PDB file of C-alpha atoms in Angstrom:
ATOM      1  CA  UNK A   1     104.261 116.820  95.297  1.00 39.00           C
ATOM      2  CA  UNK A   2     105.145 113.149  94.785  1.00 53.00           C
ATOM      3  CA  UNK A   3     104.180 111.625  91.461  1.00 70.00           C
ATOM      4  CA  UNK A   4     101.593 108.869  91.434  1.00 77.00           C
ATOM      5  CA  UNK A   5     102.795 105.273  91.301  1.00 83.00           C
ATOM      6  CA  UNK A   6     102.599 103.488  87.966  1.00 87.00           C
ATOM      7  CA  UNK A   7      99.565 101.526  89.178  1.00 89.00           C
ATOM      8  CA  UNK A   8      97.600 104.778  89.473  1.00 89.00           C
ATOM      9  CA  UNK A   9      98.395 106.057  85.979  1.00 90.00           C
ATOM     10  CA  UNK A  10      95.582 106.807  83.540  1.00 93.00           C
ATOM     11  CA  UNK A  11      94.010 103.897  81.658  1.00 95.00           C
ATOM     12  CA  UNK A  12      94.715 103.571  77.936  1.00 95.00           C
ATOM     13  CA  UNK A  13      90.945 103.334  77.439  1.00 95.00           C
ATOM     14  CA  UNK A  14      88.266 105.983  77.836  1.00 96.00           C
ATOM     15  CA  UNK A  15      84.464 106.113  78.014  1.00 96.00           C
ATOM     16  CA  UNK A  16      84.273 102.544  79.300  1.00 97.00           C
ATOM     17  CA  UNK A  17      80.601 102.926  80.131  1.00 97.00           C
ATOM     18  CA  UNK A  18      79.871 103.391  76.420  1.00 97.00           C
ATOM     19  CA  UNK A  19      81.623 100.192  75.312  1.00 97.00           C
ATOM     20  CA  UNK A  20      79.710  97.102  74.257  1.00 98.00           C
ATOM     21  CA  UNK A  21      80.293  93.995  76.366  1.00 98.00           C
ATOM     22  CA  UNK A  22      82.383  92.314  73.662  1.00 98.00           C
ATOM     23  CA  UNK A  23      84.647  95.364  73.388  1.00 97.00           C
ATOM     24  CA  UNK A  24      85.071  95.479  77.166  1.00 98.00           C
ATOM     25  CA  UNK A  25      86.075  91.825  77.336  1.00 98.00           C
ATOM     26  CA  UNK A  26      88.433  91.967  74.351  1.00 98.00           C
ATOM     27  CA  UNK A  27      90.115  95.071  75.760  1.00 98.00           C
ATOM     28  CA  UNK A  28      90.559  93.579  79.236  1.00 98.00           C
ATOM     29  CA  UNK A  29      92.010  90.440  77.686  1.00 98.00           C
ATOM     30  CA  UNK A  30      94.390  92.510  75.575  1.00 97.00           C
ATOM     31  CA  UNK A  31      95.727  94.169  78.704  1.00 97.00           C
ATOM     32  CA  UNK A  32      95.955  90.843  80.562  1.00 97.00           C
ATOM     33  CA  UNK A  33      98.191  89.427  77.836  1.00 97.00           C
ATOM     34  CA  UNK A  34     100.917  91.872  78.832  1.00 97.00           C
ATOM     35  CA  UNK A  35     101.191  90.505  82.368  1.00 98.00           C
ATOM     36  CA  UNK A  36     103.262  87.326  81.742  1.00 98.00           C
ATOM     37  CA  UNK A  37     105.788  89.342  79.753  1.00 97.00           C
ATOM     38  CA  UNK A  38     106.162  91.780  82.636  1.00 97.00           C
ATOM     39  CA  UNK A  39     106.627  88.882  85.061  1.00 98.00           C
ATOM     40  CA  UNK A  40     109.222  87.277  82.792  1.00 98.00           C
ATOM     41  CA  UNK A  41     111.466  90.326  83.094  1.00 98.00           C
ATOM     42  CA  UNK A  42     111.569  89.857  86.872  1.00 98.00           C
ATOM     43  CA  UNK A  43     112.589  86.179  86.887  1.00 98.00           C
ATOM     44  CA  UNK A  44     116.206  86.889  87.966  1.00 98.00           C
ATOM     45  CA  UNK A  45     114.903  88.778  91.017  1.00 98.00           C
ATOM     46  CA  UNK A  46     112.401  86.026  91.786  1.00 98.00           C
ATOM     47  CA  UNK A  47     115.145  83.406  91.481  1.00 98.00           C
ATOM     48  CA  UNK A  48     117.391  85.115  94.019  1.00 98.00           C
ATOM     49  CA  UNK A  49     114.536  85.332  96.510  1.00 98.00           C
ATOM     50  CA  UNK A  50     113.549  81.678  96.039  1.00 98.00           C
ATOM     51  CA  UNK A  51     117.123  80.495  96.618  1.00 98.00           C
ATOM     52  CA  UNK A  52     117.293  82.390  99.902  1.00 98.00           C
ATOM     53  CA  UNK A  53     113.845  81.164 101.002  1.00 98.00           C
ATOM     54  CA  UNK A  54     114.831  77.542 100.391  1.00 98.00           C
ATOM     55  CA  UNK A  55     118.017  78.001 102.386  1.00 97.00           C
ATOM     56  CA  UNK A  56     116.121  79.468 105.348  1.00 97.00           C
ATOM     57  CA  UNK A  57     113.329  76.889 105.269  1.00 98.00           C
ATOM     58  CA  UNK A  58     115.770  73.985 105.141  1.00 97.00           C
ATOM     59  CA  UNK A  59     117.084  75.326 108.435  1.00 97.00           C
ATOM     60  CA  UNK A  60     113.714  75.492 110.147  1.00 97.00           C
ATOM     61  CA  UNK A  61     112.444  78.835 108.891  1.00 98.00           C
ATOM     62  CA  UNK A  62     108.950  79.811 107.841  1.00 98.00           C
ATOM     63  CA  UNK A  63     107.653  81.914 104.967  1.00 98.00           C
ATOM     64  CA  UNK A  64     105.396  84.882 105.700  1.00 98.00           C
ATOM     65  CA  UNK A  65     103.382  87.001 103.292  1.00 98.00           C
ATOM     66  CA  UNK A  66     102.117  90.394 104.411  1.00 97.00           C
ATOM     67  CA  UNK A  67      99.762  92.690 102.510  1.00 96.00           C
ATOM     68  CA  UNK A  68      96.589  94.754 102.559  1.00 95.00           C
ATOM     69  CA  UNK A  69      93.409  94.463 100.522  1.00 93.00           C
ATOM     70  CA  UNK A  70      93.764  92.414  97.345  1.00 94.00           C
ATOM     71  CA  UNK A  71      97.490  91.945  97.917  1.00 95.00           C
ATOM     72  CA  UNK A  72      96.903  90.593 101.417  1.00 96.00           C
ATOM     73  CA  UNK A  73      94.187  88.234 100.207  1.00 96.00           C
ATOM     74  CA  UNK A  74      96.437  86.875  97.468  1.00 97.00           C
ATOM     75  CA  UNK A  75      99.113  86.099 100.044  1.00 97.00           C
ATOM     76  CA  UNK A  76      96.611  84.314 102.255  1.00 97.00           C
ATOM     77  CA  UNK A  77      95.327  82.266  99.313  1.00 97.00           C
ATOM     78  CA  UNK A  78      98.830  81.145  98.368  1.00 98.00           C
ATOM     79  CA  UNK A  79      99.736  80.307 101.967  1.00 97.00           C
ATOM     80  CA  UNK A  80      96.516  78.379 102.555  1.00 96.00           C
ATOM     81  CA  UNK A  81      97.043  76.243  99.451  1.00 96.00           C
ATOM     82  CA  UNK A  82     100.491  74.981 100.465  1.00 97.00           C
ATOM     83  CA  UNK A  83      99.376  72.376 103.061  1.00 95.00           C
ATOM     84  CA  UNK A  84      96.781  70.627 100.849  1.00 94.00           C
ATOM     85  CA  UNK A  85      98.936  70.815  97.727  1.00 95.00           C
ATOM     86  CA  UNK A  86     102.312  69.878  99.169  1.00 96.00           C
ATOM     87  CA  UNK A  87     101.475  68.231 102.485  1.00 94.00           C
ATOM     88  CA  UNK A  88     103.435  70.725 104.564  1.00 96.00           C
ATOM     89  CA  UNK A  89     102.248  71.549 108.082  1.00 94.00           C
ATOM     90  CA  UNK A  90      99.902  74.432 108.765  1.00 94.00           C
ATOM     91  CA  UNK A  91     101.975  77.377 109.894  1.00 95.00           C
ATOM     92  CA  UNK A  92     104.948  76.782 107.605  1.00 98.00           C
ATOM     93  CA  UNK A  93     103.657  79.361 105.109  1.00 98.00           C
ATOM     94  CA  UNK A  94     101.603  82.141 106.700  1.00 98.00           C
ATOM     95  CA  UNK A  95      99.665  85.022 105.178  1.00 97.00           C
ATOM     96  CA  UNK A  96      98.908  88.198 107.138  1.00 97.00           C
ATOM     97  CA  UNK A  97      96.492  90.905 106.051  1.00 96.00           C
ATOM     98  CA  UNK A  98      95.962  94.425 107.379  1.00 94.00           C
ATOM     99  CA  UNK A  99      92.833  94.407 109.512  1.00 93.00           C
ATOM    100  CA  UNK A 100      93.129  90.732 110.455  1.00 91.00           C
ATOM    101  CA  UNK A 101      91.083  87.784 109.272  1.00 89.00           C
ATOM    102  CA  UNK A 102      87.876  89.800 108.975  1.00 87.00           C
ATOM    103  CA  UNK A 103      89.576  91.798 106.201  1.00 89.00           C
ATOM    104  CA  UNK A 104      89.735  88.668 104.048  1.00 90.00           C
ATOM    105  CA  UNK A 105      86.061  89.073 103.211  1.00 88.00           C
ATOM    106  CA  UNK A 106      85.329  92.691 104.020  1.00 86.00           C
ATOM    107  CA  UNK A 107      87.491  95.797 103.745  1.00 81.00           C
ATOM    108  CA  UNK A 108      88.589  97.206 107.104  1.00 82.00           C
ATOM    109  CA  UNK A 109      88.744 100.997 106.884  1.00 74.00           C
ATOM    110  CA  UNK A 110      92.200 102.543 107.169  1.00 77.00           C
ATOM    111  CA  UNK A 111      93.787  99.281 108.377  1.00 85.00           C
ATOM    112  CA  UNK A 112      96.458  99.537 105.698  1.00 90.00           C
ATOM    113  CA  UNK A 113      97.500 102.996 106.902  1.00 91.00           C
ATOM    114  CA  UNK A 114      98.897 101.777 110.243  1.00 90.00           C
ATOM    115  CA  UNK A 115     102.696 101.603 110.029  1.00 92.00           C
ATOM    116  CA  UNK A 116     103.061  99.787 113.364  1.00 94.00           C
ATOM    117  CA  UNK A 117     100.428  97.057 113.202  1.00 94.00           C
ATOM    118  CA  UNK A 118     102.283  94.812 110.764  1.00 94.00           C
ATOM    119  CA  UNK A 119     105.162  94.242 113.163  1.00 96.00           C
ATOM    120  CA  UNK A 120     102.714  93.741 116.046  1.00 95.00           C
ATOM    121  CA  UNK A 121     101.011  91.035 113.971  1.00 95.00           C
ATOM    122  CA  UNK A 122     104.352  89.334 113.304  1.00 96.00           C
ATOM    123  CA  UNK A 123     105.244  89.273 116.976  1.00 93.00           C
ATOM    124  CA  UNK A 124     102.176  87.125 117.631  1.00 94.00           C
ATOM    125  CA  UNK A 125     103.918  84.429 115.579  1.00 96.00           C
ATOM    126  CA  UNK A 126     107.231  84.784 117.430  1.00 95.00           C
ATOM    127  CA  UNK A 127     109.006  85.585 114.181  1.00 97.00           C
ATOM    128  CA  UNK A 128     112.782  84.998 114.163  1.00 96.00           C
ATOM    129  CA  UNK A 129     115.825  85.496 111.927  1.00 97.00           C
ATOM    130  CA  UNK A 130     115.228  82.001 110.536  1.00 97.00           C
ATOM    131  CA  UNK A 131     112.072  83.228 108.809  1.00 98.00           C
ATOM    132  CA  UNK A 132     111.472  85.085 105.543  1.00 98.00           C
ATOM    133  CA  UNK A 133     108.912  87.844 104.994  1.00 98.00           C
ATOM    134  CA  UNK A 134     107.542  88.922 101.618  1.00 98.00           C
ATOM    135  CA  UNK A 135     105.652  92.207 101.498  1.00 98.00           C
ATOM    136  CA  UNK A 136     103.009  92.418  98.787  1.00 98.00           C
ATOM    137  CA  UNK A 137     101.784  95.862  97.699  1.00 96.00           C
ATOM    138  CA  UNK A 138     100.719  96.742  94.173  1.00 95.00           C
ATOM    139  CA  UNK A 139     101.418 100.451  94.696  1.00 93.00           C
ATOM    140  CA  UNK A 140     104.594  99.666  96.591  1.00 93.00           C
ATOM    141  CA  UNK A 141     103.760 102.186  99.295  1.00 94.00           C
ATOM    142  CA  UNK A 142     101.200 100.563 101.629  1.00 95.00           C
ATOM    143  CA  UNK A 143     102.140 101.801 105.140  1.00 96.00           C
ATOM    144  CA  UNK A 144     101.148  98.526 106.857  1.00 96.00           C
ATOM    145  CA  UNK A 145     103.507  96.590 104.581  1.00 97.00           C
ATOM    146  CA  UNK A 146     106.353  99.122 104.467  1.00 97.00           C
ATOM    147  CA  UNK A 147     106.321  99.483 108.254  1.00 97.00           C
ATOM    148  CA  UNK A 148     106.409  95.714 108.741  1.00 97.00           C
ATOM    149  CA  UNK A 149     109.334  95.286 106.341  1.00 97.00           C
ATOM    150  CA  UNK A 150     111.307  98.059 108.023  1.00 97.00           C
ATOM    151  CA  UNK A 151     110.960  96.357 111.378  1.00 97.00           C
ATOM    152  CA  UNK A 152     111.893  93.006 109.891  1.00 97.00           C
ATOM    153  CA  UNK A 153     115.109  94.413 108.464  1.00 95.00           C
ATOM    154  CA  UNK A 154     115.812  96.132 111.776  1.00 95.00           C
ATOM    155  CA  UNK A 155     115.592  92.697 113.412  1.00 96.00           C
ATOM    156  CA  UNK A 156     117.749  91.129 110.674  1.00 96.00           C
ATOM    157  CA  UNK A 157     114.904  89.076 109.171  1.00 97.00           C
ATOM    158  CA  UNK A 158     115.270  88.377 105.443  1.00 98.00           C
ATOM    159  CA  UNK A 159     112.727  90.293 103.373  1.00 98.00           C
ATOM    160  CA  UNK A 160     111.370  90.277  99.850  1.00 98.00           C
ATOM    161  CA  UNK A 161     108.695  92.373  98.188  1.00 98.00           C
ATOM    162  CA  UNK A 162     106.336  92.221  95.223  1.00 98.00           C
ATOM    163  CA  UNK A 163     104.997  95.445  93.733  1.00 97.00           C
ATOM    164  CA  UNK A 164     103.975  96.841  90.365  1.00 96.00           C
ATOM    165  CA  UNK A 165     105.741 100.179  90.234  1.00 94.00           C
ATOM    166  CA  UNK A 166     109.292 101.540  89.972  1.00 93.00           C
ATOM    167  CA  UNK A 167     111.577 102.436  92.871  1.00 92.00           C
ATOM    168  CA  UNK A 168     108.848 101.691  95.385  1.00 95.00           C
ATOM    169  CA  UNK A 169     109.083 102.165  99.139  1.00 95.00           C
ATOM    170  CA  UNK A 170     108.671  98.393  99.663  1.00 96.00           C
ATOM    171  CA  UNK A 171     111.562  97.800  97.275  1.00 97.00           C
ATOM    172  CA  UNK A 172     113.788 100.092  99.323  1.00 96.00           C
ATOM    173  CA  UNK A 173     112.904  98.229 102.522  1.00 96.00           C
ATOM    174  CA  UNK A 174     113.443  94.673 101.234  1.00 97.00           C
ATOM    175  CA  UNK A 175     116.491  92.540 100.528  1.00 97.00           C
ATOM    176  CA  UNK A 176     114.920  91.031  97.421  1.00 98.00           C
ATOM    177  CA  UNK A 177     112.663  93.570  95.666  1.00 98.00           C
ATOM    178  CA  UNK A 178     110.533  92.273  92.800  1.00 98.00           C
ATOM    179  CA  UNK A 179     108.972  94.967  90.622  1.00 97.00           C
ATOM    180  CA  UNK A 180     106.472  93.803  87.987  1.00 97.00           C
ATOM    181  CA  UNK A 181     105.728  96.795  85.788  1.00 96.00           C
ATOM    182  CA  UNK A 182     102.238  95.972  84.555  1.00 96.00           C
ATOM    183  CA  UNK A 183     101.391  99.556  83.617  1.00 94.00           C
ATOM    184  CA  UNK A 184      98.008 101.323  83.750  1.00 95.00           C
ATOM    185  CA  UNK A 185      94.980  99.260  84.667  1.00 96.00           C
ATOM    186  CA  UNK A 186      91.995  98.923  82.321  1.00 97.00           C
ATOM    187  CA  UNK A 187      89.947 100.702  84.983  1.00 97.00           C
ATOM    188  CA  UNK A 188      92.305 103.380  86.285  1.00 96.00           C
ATOM    189  CA  UNK A 189      93.805 102.353  89.639  1.00 94.00           C
ATOM    190  CA  UNK A 190      91.944  99.018  89.880  1.00 95.00           C
ATOM    191  CA  UNK A 191      94.951  96.961  90.915  1.00 94.00           C
ATOM    192  CA  UNK A 192      92.916  93.823  91.485  1.00 94.00           C
ATOM    193  CA  UNK A 193      93.208  93.458  87.702  1.00 96.00           C
ATOM    194  CA  UNK A 194      96.652  93.319  86.013  1.00 97.00           C
ATOM    195  CA  UNK A 195      98.631  94.019  89.161  1.00 96.00           C
ATOM    196  CA  UNK A 196      96.679  91.371  91.065  1.00 97.00           C
ATOM    197  CA  UNK A 197      97.208  88.857  88.264  1.00 97.00           C
ATOM    198  CA  UNK A 198     100.937  89.577  88.268  1.00 98.00           C
ATOM    199  CA  UNK A 199     101.177  89.180  92.033  1.00 98.00           C
ATOM    200  CA  UNK A 200      99.289  85.890  91.892  1.00 98.00           C
ATOM    201  CA  UNK A 201     101.618  84.598  89.176  1.00 98.00           C
ATOM    202  CA  UNK A 202     104.720  85.520  91.164  1.00 98.00           C
ATOM    203  CA  UNK A 203     103.363  83.959  94.348  1.00 98.00           C
ATOM    204  CA  UNK A 204     102.588  80.756  92.435  1.00 97.00           C
ATOM    205  CA  UNK A 205     106.127  80.732  91.088  1.00 98.00           C
ATOM    206  CA  UNK A 206     107.708  81.336  94.480  1.00 98.00           C
ATOM    207  CA  UNK A 207     105.760  78.798  96.528  1.00 98.00           C
ATOM    208  CA  UNK A 208     105.842  76.092  93.835  1.00 98.00           C
ATOM    209  CA  UNK A 209     109.573  76.453  93.202  1.00 98.00           C
ATOM    210  CA  UNK A 210     110.280  76.490  96.942  1.00 98.00           C
ATOM    211  CA  UNK A 211     108.221  73.374  97.601  1.00 98.00           C
ATOM    212  CA  UNK A 212     109.857  71.496  94.734  1.00 98.00           C
ATOM    213  CA  UNK A 213     113.274  72.455  96.089  1.00 98.00           C
ATOM    214  CA  UNK A 214     112.187  71.201  99.515  1.00 97.00           C
ATOM    215  CA  UNK A 215     111.389  67.800  98.010  1.00 96.00           C
ATOM    216  CA  UNK A 216     107.610  68.078  98.056  1.00 96.00           C
ATOM    217  CA  UNK A 217     107.182  66.987  94.428  1.00 95.00           C
ATOM    218  CA  UNK A 218     108.369  63.743  92.842  1.00 92.00           C
ATOM    219  CA  UNK A 219     108.768  63.790  89.079  1.00 92.00           C
ATOM    220  CA  UNK A 220     105.911  66.161  88.385  1.00 93.00           C
ATOM    221  CA  UNK A 221     103.481  64.739  90.930  1.00 92.00           C
ATOM    222  CA  UNK A 222     102.056  66.150  94.157  1.00 93.00           C
ATOM    223  CA  UNK A 223     102.964  63.024  96.103  1.00 92.00           C
ATOM    224  CA  UNK A 224     102.416  64.669  99.501  1.00 93.00           C
ATOM    225  CA  UNK A 225      99.018  66.243  98.771  1.00 94.00           C
ATOM    226  CA  UNK A 226      96.318  65.926 101.409  1.00 92.00           C
ATOM    227  CA  UNK A 227      93.538  63.500 100.540  1.00 92.00           C
ATOM    228  CA  UNK A 228      90.762  65.957 101.309  1.00 90.00           C
ATOM    229  CA  UNK A 229      88.197  64.876  98.714  1.00 93.00           C
ATOM    230  CA  UNK A 230      87.287  62.059  96.336  1.00 94.00           C
ATOM    231  CA  UNK A 231      88.929  63.758  93.356  1.00 94.00           C
ATOM    232  CA  UNK A 232      92.285  63.800  95.134  1.00 93.00           C
ATOM    233  CA  UNK A 233      91.891  60.200  96.263  1.00 94.00           C
ATOM    234  CA  UNK A 234      91.308  59.197  92.632  1.00 95.00           C
ATOM    235  CA  UNK A 235      94.297  61.262  91.490  1.00 95.00           C
ATOM    236  CA  UNK A 236      96.505  59.688  94.153  1.00 95.00           C
ATOM    237  CA  UNK A 237      95.283  56.221  93.284  1.00 94.00           C
ATOM    238  CA  UNK A 238      96.209  56.728  89.627  1.00 95.00           C
ATOM    239  CA  UNK A 239      99.672  57.947  90.618  1.00 94.00           C
ATOM    240  CA  UNK A 240     100.256  54.742  92.567  1.00 94.00           C
ATOM    241  CA  UNK A 241      98.905  52.575  89.754  1.00 94.00           C
ATOM    242  CA  UNK A 242     101.264  54.231  87.280  1.00 92.00           C
ATOM    243  CA  UNK A 243     104.247  53.993  89.619  1.00 90.00           C
ATOM    244  CA  UNK A 244     103.777  50.451  90.886  1.00 91.00           C
ATOM    245  CA  UNK A 245     101.709  48.745  88.200  1.00 90.00           C
ATOM    246  CA  UNK A 246      99.181  47.378  90.693  1.00 92.00           C
ATOM    247  CA  UNK A 247      95.403  47.342  90.420  1.00 92.00           C
ATOM    248  CA  UNK A 248      93.370  50.468  91.161  1.00 94.00           C
ATOM    249  CA  UNK A 249      91.571  48.717  94.005  1.00 94.00           C
ATOM    250  CA  UNK A 250      94.824  47.710  95.669  1.00 92.00           C
ATOM    251  CA  UNK A 251      96.333  51.144  95.049  1.00 92.00           C
ATOM    252  CA  UNK A 252      93.397  52.946  96.641  1.00 94.00           C
ATOM    253  CA  UNK A 253      93.390  50.657  99.660  1.00 93.00           C
ATOM    254  CA  UNK A 254      97.106  51.258 100.137  1.00 92.00           C
ATOM    255  CA  UNK A 255      96.705  54.999  99.670  1.00 93.00           C
ATOM    256  CA  UNK A 256      93.959  55.316 102.263  1.00 94.00           C
ATOM    257  CA  UNK A 257      95.900  53.198 104.734  1.00 92.00           C
ATOM    258  CA  UNK A 258      99.165  55.142 104.406  1.00 92.00           C
ATOM    259  CA  UNK A 259      97.633  58.596 103.972  1.00 92.00           C
ATOM    260  CA  UNK A 260      99.747  59.865 101.078  1.00 92.00           C
ATOM    261  CA  UNK A 261     101.031  58.814  97.672  1.00 94.00           C
ATOM    262  CA  UNK A 262     104.633  59.030  98.807  1.00 93.00           C
ATOM    263  CA  UNK A 263     104.113  56.881 101.885  1.00 93.00           C
ATOM    264  CA  UNK A 264     102.085  54.346  99.933  1.00 92.00           C
ATOM    265  CA  UNK A 265     104.781  53.945  97.273  1.00 91.00           C
ATOM    266  CA  UNK A 266     107.565  53.689  99.853  1.00 91.00           C
ATOM    267  CA  UNK A 267     105.651  51.107 101.870  1.00 89.00           C
ATOM    268  CA  UNK A 268     104.865  48.960  98.839  1.00 86.00           C
ATOM    269  CA  UNK A 269     108.442  49.051  97.572  1.00 85.00           C
ATOM    270  CA  UNK A 270     109.760  48.246 101.038  1.00 83.00           C
ATOM    271  CA  UNK A 271     107.613  45.136 101.013  1.00 81.00           C
ATOM    272  CA  UNK A 272     109.183  44.132  97.723  1.00 69.00           C
ATOM    273  CA  UNK A 273     105.889  44.158  95.863  1.00 58.00           C
TER     274      UNK A 273
END
């Protein structure tokens, strides 16, 4: 009989239902503090994956995330935040989840157990060898994810994976395996907790580093962000004021006319003002 993955190992805490609220919160926080240290150990693996992603995307490739349940939702969140944050087109970073879009809000029974559906979902996007696929699975064994990665490798598509256990199936089916060993969850097997936090951290690191390498940040500013609300308009206006030394009123007018901080600054400098 196969041993359980690390994410399913017994919690260090017992009789949770008897704990006072303060004790519950302190204990959860204590466990959460271990996550960044676990992620730190995987930085060399993350670096190698990022370098290859940047290379592919500079040559017209896209970045795909594929997962089930919490892992799938985390991929979708990261993908959906790239256009507003970095001004990249929709469809450059894509998140797929077992069970389709309805699974974002509500669990779809047994969707993650289908080893063939992941590749079928990719084919809808006309995936090619220019693209990169990252499989996300806390346990490292989700059939939907493992099956998709196997087909990707069969079709010579670069793959990466993020899991929270050792020698996982997703690691064996990816070119760039990332294993974040977060250990037992506070509630045994509840991988939306430490494992989910670790996956979110790694996804943040990957997409942010990639976008910076693709030139989507200037200095430390999101100069290509979409102006989708008043807060972002104010932030963009201040960036232009600081860069050009013009009034806030003029900066905002320029920003709204050009549509982005980068374009506004380029236009103003081109005019010699």
